[in-house]
Amino acid sequence: MSGGDKPELPTEAELSDMGRDDLVRLGGKIDEVELVEYPDPWPVKGTRAERRAERQVAFWFIVSALAGLAFLGVFIFWPAKYVQPTDEGFQAYYLFTPLLGLTLGLSILGIGLGVINYTRKFVPHEIAVQQRHDGGSAELDKKTILAQLADAGNRSTIARRSLIKRSAGAGAGIMGAGVGVFVLGGLLRNPHAQSTNPDGLWHTGWMSEPGSDEKVFLRRATGDPEEVVLVRPEDLDAGSMETVFPFRESERGDHAALSEALRRSDNPVMLIRLRPEDAARVIKHRGQEDYNYGDFYAYTKICSHLGCPTSLFEQRTNRILCPCHQSQFDALEYAKPIFGPATRKLAQLPIDVDPETGYFYALHDFIEAVGPAFWERKS
């Protein structure tokens, strides 16, 4: 020892010849670490108590793996489409979110309990005293600390406990897959795979059925899903606005279809009748010059910022207002945003009046995305 305090440092040749045990001892001396106690958790190997402890640790890792598999199964296969409380299948839909939380939480809990139990039962609980010093570590210190870490792993006997290693790997791997599914889950199904898919992101309830010439009329919401009240031009005063929903004659008397039309989030449309003097000043969007019917204009009620309902129409200024984040849209200039966080115009629905019945109907679906922007939106 140099000066009675520090060990003599080995040469490069001596250092390269040292084994792990030698490096562990040297590292302790260099770091001024005194091991007061370094007991072996299982001095007698292969006892029943040791095997029981190993099975207990593996049990929690296996629980984590099974819970992770259950989470993946629920996320992919469980019915998640909304069902009304009065309809069949509501109980399964109601359990979807709780089951996701329960299975993922149990998977994470199993990993945590497995690691805690392994640390308590197999990692040596040494008692050491060390003098701490400021400054960076020398190359010698780096080599000795790596040796000490390897020695700690060896003393924990993890290398020979295949049951724990396999169960821990399964639990951690499946739990990781469960966490990753939140990122990749949206890629399991392509909402644009079929251009005629009425449930795709590009379509709403105003979409005409493929191959059908059935008109989609504008319907009032009266509070009774069974009541069908259609809208005619003379029903609205100049400067007024009304919220309307899609209706097809084939849906009359169909409770599920009538209710779904009122519930679907991208269906609400504002039917606005401008005052004649204001209608004369309208600036139309290119490609949508014939989307209005006289003084009547129809815009989606779903704000292009975060999807809130733009449920306010200011008659004097002809502004459409979103009460959530105060975005404002100019009804005289194709509902473009003029104030607030919204940066995209409201989608316009093309409308006309059926010459046979006198009721408003939609010529076709929106030609642009409704609501908040997403990655494929072009406007």
Protein backbone atom coordinates (compact mmCIF):
# COMPACT_ATOMS: atom_id res chain seq x y z
CA MET A 1 0.00 0.00 0.00
CA SER A 2 1.24 3.50 -0.80
CA GLY A 3 1.37 5.66 2.29
CA GLY A 4 -0.60 2.99 4.17
CA ASP A 5 -3.87 4.17 2.56
CA LYS A 6 -3.91 3.33 -1.15
CA PRO A 7 -3.09 0.03 -2.89
CA GLU A 8 -0.30 -0.12 -5.39
CA LEU A 9 -1.75 0.34 -8.81
CA PRO A 10 -1.11 -2.53 -11.24
CA THR A 11 0.72 -2.07 -14.49
CA GLU A 12 -1.10 -2.43 -17.81
CA ALA A 13 0.23 -5.98 -18.19
CA GLU A 14 -0.83 -6.95 -14.68
CA LEU A 15 -4.26 -5.38 -15.20
CA SER A 16 -4.88 -7.37 -18.38
CA ASP A 17 -3.99 -10.62 -16.59
CA MET A 18 -6.37 -10.03 -13.69
CA GLY A 19 -9.55 -12.07 -13.42
CA ARG A 20 -12.93 -10.79 -12.34
CA ASP A 21 -12.45 -11.66 -8.68
CA ASP A 22 -9.10 -9.87 -8.63
CA LEU A 23 -10.61 -6.80 -10.24
CA VAL A 24 -13.49 -6.82 -7.74
CA ARG A 25 -11.10 -6.84 -4.80
CA LEU A 26 -8.86 -4.22 -6.39
CA GLY A 27 -11.84 -2.00 -7.18
CA GLY A 28 -13.00 -2.13 -3.58
CA LYS A 29 -9.60 -1.12 -2.30
CA ILE A 30 -9.20 1.70 -4.82
CA ASP A 31 -12.67 3.08 -4.06
CA GLU A 32 -12.03 2.76 -0.34
CA VAL A 33 -15.00 0.46 0.00
CA GLU A 34 -15.21 -1.70 3.08
CA LEU A 35 -17.59 -4.65 2.83
CA VAL A 36 -19.00 -4.99 6.30
CA GLU A 37 -21.32 -7.83 5.30
CA TYR A 38 -21.80 -9.69 1.97
CA PRO A 39 -23.95 -12.74 2.74
CA ASP A 40 -24.96 -15.38 0.22
CA PRO A 41 -28.79 -15.53 0.20
CA TRP A 42 -28.69 -19.29 -0.37
CA PRO A 43 -25.52 -20.75 1.17
CA VAL A 44 -26.94 -24.25 0.73
CA LYS A 45 -27.85 -24.71 -2.93
CA GLY A 46 -30.87 -26.57 -4.27
CA THR A 47 -33.01 -26.48 -1.14
CA ARG A 48 -36.77 -26.63 -1.29
CA ALA A 49 -36.99 -23.08 0.00
CA GLU A 50 -34.74 -21.86 -2.82
CA ARG A 51 -36.79 -23.59 -5.48
CA ARG A 52 -40.00 -22.26 -3.93
CA ALA A 53 -38.61 -18.72 -4.02
CA GLU A 54 -37.65 -19.18 -7.66
CA ARG A 55 -41.15 -20.34 -8.53
CA GLN A 56 -42.65 -17.36 -6.73
CA VAL A 57 -40.58 -14.95 -8.79
CA ALA A 58 -41.40 -16.79 -12.02
CA PHE A 59 -45.10 -16.77 -11.08
CA TRP A 60 -45.28 -12.97 -11.28
CA PHE A 61 -43.43 -12.86 -14.57
CA ILE A 62 -45.83 -15.46 -15.99
CA VAL A 63 -48.79 -13.43 -14.69
CA SER A 64 -47.34 -10.41 -16.51
CA ALA A 65 -47.01 -12.39 -19.74
CA LEU A 66 -50.56 -13.78 -19.57
CA ALA A 67 -52.01 -10.35 -18.74
CA GLY A 68 -50.06 -8.85 -21.64
CA LEU A 69 -51.50 -11.48 -24.00
CA ALA A 70 -54.97 -10.75 -22.66
CA PHE A 71 -54.45 -7.03 -23.27
CA LEU A 72 -53.45 -7.65 -26.88
CA GLY A 73 -56.46 -9.91 -27.35
CA VAL A 74 -58.88 -7.35 -25.92
CA PHE A 75 -57.34 -4.50 -27.93
CA ILE A 76 -57.56 -6.35 -31.23
CA PHE A 77 -60.62 -8.61 -30.96
CA TRP A 78 -62.99 -7.18 -28.30
CA PRO A 79 -66.05 -5.34 -29.73
CA ALA A 80 -65.28 -1.65 -29.26
CA LYS A 81 -67.97 -0.05 -31.42
CA TYR A 82 -70.42 2.09 -29.48
CA VAL A 83 -73.65 0.38 -28.43
CA GLN A 84 -76.55 2.12 -26.73
CA PRO A 85 -77.32 1.06 -23.14
CA THR A 86 -80.68 -0.31 -24.30
CA ASP A 87 -79.25 -2.39 -27.15
CA GLU A 88 -77.88 -5.90 -27.13
CA GLY A 89 -74.11 -6.01 -26.79
CA PHE A 90 -73.86 -2.92 -24.59
CA GLN A 91 -72.28 -4.87 -21.72
CA ALA A 92 -69.43 -6.07 -23.93
CA TYR A 93 -68.83 -2.55 -25.23
CA TYR A 94 -69.01 -1.16 -21.69
CA LEU A 95 -66.26 -3.52 -20.52
CA PHE A 96 -63.82 -2.68 -23.34
CA THR A 97 -61.98 0.22 -21.68
CA PRO A 98 -61.94 -1.30 -18.15
CA LEU A 99 -60.52 -4.54 -19.54
CA LEU A 100 -57.77 -2.65 -21.35
CA GLY A 101 -56.78 -0.89 -18.14
CA LEU A 102 -57.04 -4.04 -16.02
CA THR A 103 -54.97 -6.29 -18.29
CA LEU A 104 -52.24 -3.73 -19.06
CA GLY A 105 -52.05 -2.68 -15.41
CA LEU A 106 -51.76 -6.30 -14.28
CA SER A 107 -49.01 -6.90 -16.83
CA ILE A 108 -46.98 -3.96 -15.52
CA LEU A 109 -47.70 -4.96 -11.92
CA GLY A 110 -46.51 -8.52 -12.58
CA ILE A 111 -43.17 -7.29 -13.94
CA GLY A 112 -42.72 -4.98 -10.96
CA LEU A 113 -43.55 -7.61 -8.35
CA GLY A 114 -41.32 -10.15 -10.09
CA VAL A 115 -38.34 -7.79 -10.05
CA ILE A 116 -38.95 -6.83 -6.42
CA ASN A 117 -39.23 -10.45 -5.33
CA TYR A 118 -36.10 -11.43 -7.23
CA THR A 119 -34.16 -8.56 -5.66
CA ARG A 120 -35.32 -9.50 -2.17
CA LYS A 121 -34.72 -13.24 -2.47
CA PHE A 122 -31.66 -13.65 -4.71
CA VAL A 123 -29.56 -10.48 -4.86
CA PRO A 124 -27.02 -10.33 -1.97
CA HIS A 125 -27.87 -7.60 0.51
CA GLU A 126 -24.39 -6.39 1.29
CA ILE A 127 -23.51 -3.72 3.78
CA ALA A 128 -20.68 -1.50 2.53
CA VAL A 129 -19.03 1.72 3.64
CA GLN A 130 -17.38 3.96 1.04
CA GLN A 131 -15.68 7.31 1.03
CA ARG A 132 -17.07 9.44 -1.81
CA HIS A 133 -14.84 11.70 -3.92
CA ASP A 134 -15.55 14.36 -6.52
CA GLY A 135 -14.31 14.21 -10.10
CA GLY A 136 -14.50 11.86 -13.07
CA SER A 137 -13.52 8.19 -13.16
CA ALA A 138 -10.19 6.91 -14.45
CA GLU A 139 -9.90 3.97 -16.85
CA LEU A 140 -8.92 1.72 -13.97
CA ASP A 141 -12.06 2.68 -12.09
CA LYS A 142 -14.20 1.92 -15.11
CA LYS A 143 -12.76 -1.58 -15.48
CA THR A 144 -13.11 -2.42 -11.83
CA ILE A 145 -16.70 -1.20 -11.59
CA LEU A 146 -17.66 -3.32 -14.60
CA ALA A 147 -16.11 -6.28 -12.88
CA GLN A 148 -18.01 -5.53 -9.71
CA LEU A 149 -21.30 -5.29 -11.61
CA ALA A 150 -20.61 -8.59 -13.34
CA ASP A 151 -19.76 -10.14 -9.99
CA ALA A 152 -23.02 -8.87 -8.50
CA GLY A 153 -24.92 -10.49 -11.35
CA ASN A 154 -23.03 -13.72 -10.86
CA ARG A 155 -23.67 -13.74 -7.11
CA SER A 156 -27.38 -13.17 -7.75
CA THR A 157 -27.32 -16.58 -9.54
CA ILE A 158 -29.43 -15.25 -12.40
CA ALA A 159 -27.32 -17.13 -14.95
CA ARG A 160 -28.45 -20.54 -13.71
CA ARG A 161 -32.10 -19.71 -13.09
CA SER A 162 -33.59 -20.43 -16.50
CA LEU A 163 -37.19 -20.46 -15.21
CA ILE A 164 -36.90 -16.90 -13.97
CA LYS A 165 -35.05 -15.71 -17.08
CA ARG A 166 -37.60 -17.20 -19.46
CA SER A 167 -40.63 -16.01 -17.52
CA ALA A 168 -39.11 -12.54 -17.09
CA GLY A 169 -38.32 -12.37 -20.80
CA ALA A 170 -41.85 -13.42 -21.70
CA GLY A 171 -43.42 -10.97 -19.28
CA ALA A 172 -41.26 -8.01 -20.30
CA GLY A 173 -41.55 -8.81 -24.01
CA ILE A 174 -45.32 -9.16 -24.03
CA MET A 175 -45.78 -6.13 -21.78
CA GLY A 176 -43.60 -4.16 -24.21
CA ALA A 177 -45.77 -5.36 -27.08
CA GLY A 178 -48.84 -4.25 -25.13
CA VAL A 179 -47.40 -0.76 -24.65
CA GLY A 180 -46.30 -0.63 -28.29
CA VAL A 181 -49.77 -1.52 -29.52
CA PHE A 182 -50.91 1.99 -28.58
CA VAL A 183 -48.52 3.31 -31.23
CA LEU A 184 -49.09 0.60 -33.83
CA GLY A 185 -52.72 -0.27 -33.06
CA GLY A 186 -54.04 2.36 -35.43
CA LEU A 187 -52.17 0.71 -38.29
CA LEU A 188 -53.92 -2.67 -37.92
CA ARG A 189 -56.77 -1.58 -40.16
CA ASN A 190 -56.53 0.90 -43.02
CA PRO A 191 -59.63 3.17 -42.96
CA HIS A 192 -58.96 4.12 -46.58
CA ALA A 193 -58.53 0.59 -47.94
CA GLN A 194 -61.96 0.82 -49.59
CA SER A 195 -62.84 4.15 -51.14
CA THR A 196 -66.56 3.37 -50.74
CA ASN A 197 -66.28 2.49 -47.05
CA PRO A 198 -68.93 4.65 -45.33
CA ASP A 199 -67.07 4.39 -42.03
CA GLY A 200 -63.75 5.61 -43.47
CA LEU A 201 -62.22 8.91 -42.48
CA TRP A 202 -63.06 10.46 -45.83
CA HIS A 203 -66.81 9.77 -45.59
CA THR A 204 -69.71 10.78 -43.34
CA GLY A 205 -73.33 9.82 -42.94
CA TRP A 206 -74.12 12.11 -45.88
CA MET A 207 -72.53 9.64 -48.29
CA SER A 208 -74.95 8.11 -50.76
CA GLU A 209 -75.08 4.34 -50.78
CA PRO A 210 -72.93 2.92 -53.61
CA GLY A 211 -75.09 2.06 -56.61
CA SER A 212 -78.17 3.72 -55.10
CA ASP A 213 -79.97 6.85 -56.29
CA GLU A 214 -81.74 7.32 -52.94
CA LYS A 215 -81.61 10.93 -51.81
CA VAL A 216 -80.14 11.94 -48.45
CA PHE A 217 -82.47 14.60 -47.01
CA LEU A 218 -81.78 17.23 -44.35
CA ARG A 219 -83.60 16.32 -41.13
CA ARG A 220 -84.27 18.26 -37.96
CA ALA A 221 -83.42 16.85 -34.52
CA THR A 222 -86.59 17.15 -32.43
CA GLY A 223 -85.42 15.14 -29.41
CA ASP A 224 -87.35 12.07 -30.55
CA PRO A 225 -85.17 9.79 -32.73
CA GLU A 226 -88.30 8.20 -34.20
CA GLU A 227 -89.74 11.51 -35.42
CA VAL A 228 -88.69 12.55 -38.92
CA VAL A 229 -89.08 16.25 -39.76
CA LEU A 230 -87.48 17.35 -43.02
CA VAL A 231 -86.51 20.93 -43.91
CA ARG A 232 -87.87 23.14 -46.69
CA PRO A 233 -86.52 26.55 -47.75
CA GLU A 234 -89.53 28.38 -46.30
CA ASP A 235 -88.83 26.89 -42.85
CA LEU A 236 -85.87 29.21 -42.17
CA ASP A 237 -85.97 32.99 -41.84
CA ALA A 238 -83.27 35.15 -43.40
CA GLY A 239 -80.24 35.33 -41.09
CA SER A 240 -81.06 32.12 -39.22
CA MET A 241 -79.27 28.81 -38.71
CA GLU A 242 -80.46 25.29 -37.95
CA THR A 243 -78.63 22.04 -37.22
CA VAL A 244 -79.62 19.19 -39.54
CA PHE A 245 -78.79 15.50 -39.90
CA PRO A 246 -78.95 13.01 -42.81
CA PHE A 247 -82.09 10.97 -43.48
CA ARG A 248 -82.99 8.35 -46.09
CA GLU A 249 -86.52 7.12 -46.74
CA SER A 250 -85.28 3.55 -46.35
CA GLU A 251 -84.46 4.37 -42.71
CA ARG A 252 -88.00 5.42 -41.79
CA GLY A 253 -89.22 3.25 -38.93
CA ASP A 254 -85.71 1.82 -38.35
CA HIS A 255 -84.89 2.87 -34.77
CA ALA A 256 -81.22 1.87 -34.96
CA ALA A 257 -80.57 3.74 -38.22
CA LEU A 258 -82.48 6.85 -37.13
CA SER A 259 -80.62 6.98 -33.81
CA GLU A 260 -77.25 6.35 -35.44
CA ALA A 261 -77.76 9.29 -37.82
CA LEU A 262 -78.23 11.62 -34.83
CA ARG A 263 -75.28 10.17 -32.89
CA ARG A 264 -72.57 9.92 -35.52
CA SER A 265 -69.99 12.57 -34.70
CA ASP A 266 -69.35 13.82 -38.26
CA ASN A 267 -73.03 14.10 -39.27
CA PRO A 268 -74.16 17.46 -37.77
CA VAL A 269 -74.44 20.21 -40.38
CA MET A 270 -75.32 23.89 -40.02
CA LEU A 271 -77.91 25.01 -42.56
CA ILE A 272 -77.59 28.80 -42.77
CA ARG A 273 -79.88 31.19 -44.61
CA LEU A 274 -78.12 34.47 -45.29
CA ARG A 275 -79.89 37.76 -45.62
CA PRO A 276 -80.26 38.81 -49.29
CA GLU A 277 -77.90 41.77 -48.93
CA ASP A 278 -75.26 39.48 -47.33
CA ALA A 279 -75.74 36.69 -49.87
CA ALA A 280 -74.84 39.15 -52.63
CA ARG A 281 -71.38 39.60 -51.09
CA VAL A 282 -70.51 35.89 -50.73
CA ILE A 283 -67.10 34.69 -51.91
CA LYS A 284 -67.22 31.03 -52.86
CA HIS A 285 -64.46 28.47 -52.65
CA ARG A 286 -63.00 27.32 -55.95
CA GLY A 287 -64.65 24.10 -57.07
CA GLN A 288 -67.62 24.63 -54.74
CA GLU A 289 -69.39 27.45 -56.56
CA ASP A 290 -72.64 25.45 -56.94
CA TYR A 291 -72.75 23.96 -53.43
CA ASN A 292 -75.33 26.45 -52.15
CA TYR A 293 -79.03 26.74 -52.92
CA GLY A 294 -79.79 30.44 -53.32
CA ASP A 295 -79.21 32.09 -49.96
CA PHE A 296 -78.82 28.70 -48.21
CA TYR A 297 -75.37 27.34 -47.30
CA ALA A 298 -74.57 24.14 -45.43
CA TYR A 299 -71.33 23.70 -43.45
CA THR A 300 -70.18 20.95 -41.14
CA LYS A 301 -70.76 21.73 -37.50
CA ILE A 302 -67.48 20.06 -36.51
CA CYS A 303 -64.74 22.62 -35.89
CA SER A 304 -61.56 22.12 -37.92
CA HIS A 305 -59.45 22.85 -34.84
CA LEU A 306 -60.27 20.13 -32.28
CA GLY A 307 -63.70 18.87 -33.35
CA CYS A 308 -65.90 20.93 -31.03
CA PRO A 309 -69.40 21.88 -32.24
CA THR A 310 -69.43 25.28 -33.97
CA SER A 311 -72.92 25.85 -32.66
CA LEU A 312 -73.15 29.65 -32.73
CA PHE A 313 -74.05 31.89 -35.68
CA GLU A 314 -73.82 35.63 -35.33
CA GLN A 315 -76.38 37.14 -37.69
CA ARG A 316 -75.08 40.71 -37.80
CA THR A 317 -71.45 39.79 -38.60
CA ASN A 318 -72.18 36.48 -40.38
CA ARG A 319 -69.58 34.74 -38.25
CA ILE A 320 -69.73 31.10 -37.22
CA LEU A 321 -68.37 30.72 -33.69
CA CYS A 322 -66.84 27.76 -31.87
CA PRO A 323 -67.41 28.16 -28.10
CA CYS A 324 -64.60 25.80 -27.07
CA HIS A 325 -61.52 27.75 -28.19
CA GLN A 326 -63.13 30.84 -29.75
CA SER A 327 -62.35 30.05 -33.38
CA GLN A 328 -64.42 32.17 -35.78
CA PHE A 329 -65.30 31.46 -39.42
CA ASP A 330 -66.62 33.85 -42.06
CA ALA A 331 -69.88 32.55 -43.51
CA LEU A 332 -69.58 35.06 -46.37
CA GLU A 333 -66.22 33.66 -47.49
CA TYR A 334 -66.61 29.86 -47.66
CA ALA A 335 -66.41 29.57 -43.84
CA LYS A 336 -62.70 30.28 -43.72
CA PRO A 337 -61.16 30.89 -40.25
CA ILE A 338 -60.66 34.55 -39.36
CA PHE A 339 -59.91 34.31 -35.63
CA GLY A 340 -58.71 31.76 -33.10
CA PRO A 341 -56.60 28.60 -33.37
CA ALA A 342 -58.44 26.99 -36.31
CA THR A 343 -56.46 27.15 -39.56
CA ARG A 344 -58.75 25.33 -42.02
CA LYS A 345 -62.14 26.20 -43.45
CA LEU A 346 -65.26 24.31 -42.46
CA ALA A 347 -66.18 21.61 -44.97
CA GLN A 348 -69.17 22.61 -47.12
CA LEU A 349 -72.00 20.21 -47.94
CA PRO A 350 -73.52 20.60 -51.44
CA ILE A 351 -77.32 20.97 -51.19
CA ASP A 352 -80.34 21.32 -53.44
CA VAL A 353 -84.12 21.09 -53.19
CA ASP A 354 -85.94 17.99 -54.35
CA PRO A 355 -88.44 19.17 -57.01
CA GLU A 356 -90.90 16.40 -56.10
CA THR A 357 -91.10 16.95 -52.35
CA GLY A 358 -89.72 20.48 -51.86
CA TYR A 359 -87.29 19.30 -49.17
CA PHE A 360 -83.55 19.96 -48.98
CA TYR A 361 -81.24 17.07 -49.79
CA ALA A 362 -77.47 16.61 -50.14
CA LEU A 363 -76.14 16.29 -53.67
CA HIS A 364 -73.28 14.13 -52.36
CA ASP A 365 -70.95 13.76 -49.41
CA PHE A 366 -68.30 16.31 -48.38
CA ILE A 367 -65.32 16.35 -50.73
CA GLU A 368 -62.89 17.24 -47.92
CA ALA A 369 -62.14 15.90 -44.48
CA VAL A 370 -64.56 16.89 -41.72
CA GLY A 371 -63.27 18.08 -38.38
CA PRO A 372 -59.67 18.31 -37.11
CA ALA A 373 -56.88 17.83 -39.61
CA PHE A 374 -55.23 14.47 -40.11
CA TRP A 375 -52.16 13.41 -42.05
CA GLU A 376 -53.78 12.99 -45.47
CA ARG A 377 -55.85 16.15 -45.51
CA LYS A 378 -55.11 18.32 -48.54
CA SER A 379 -56.90 21.53 -47.54
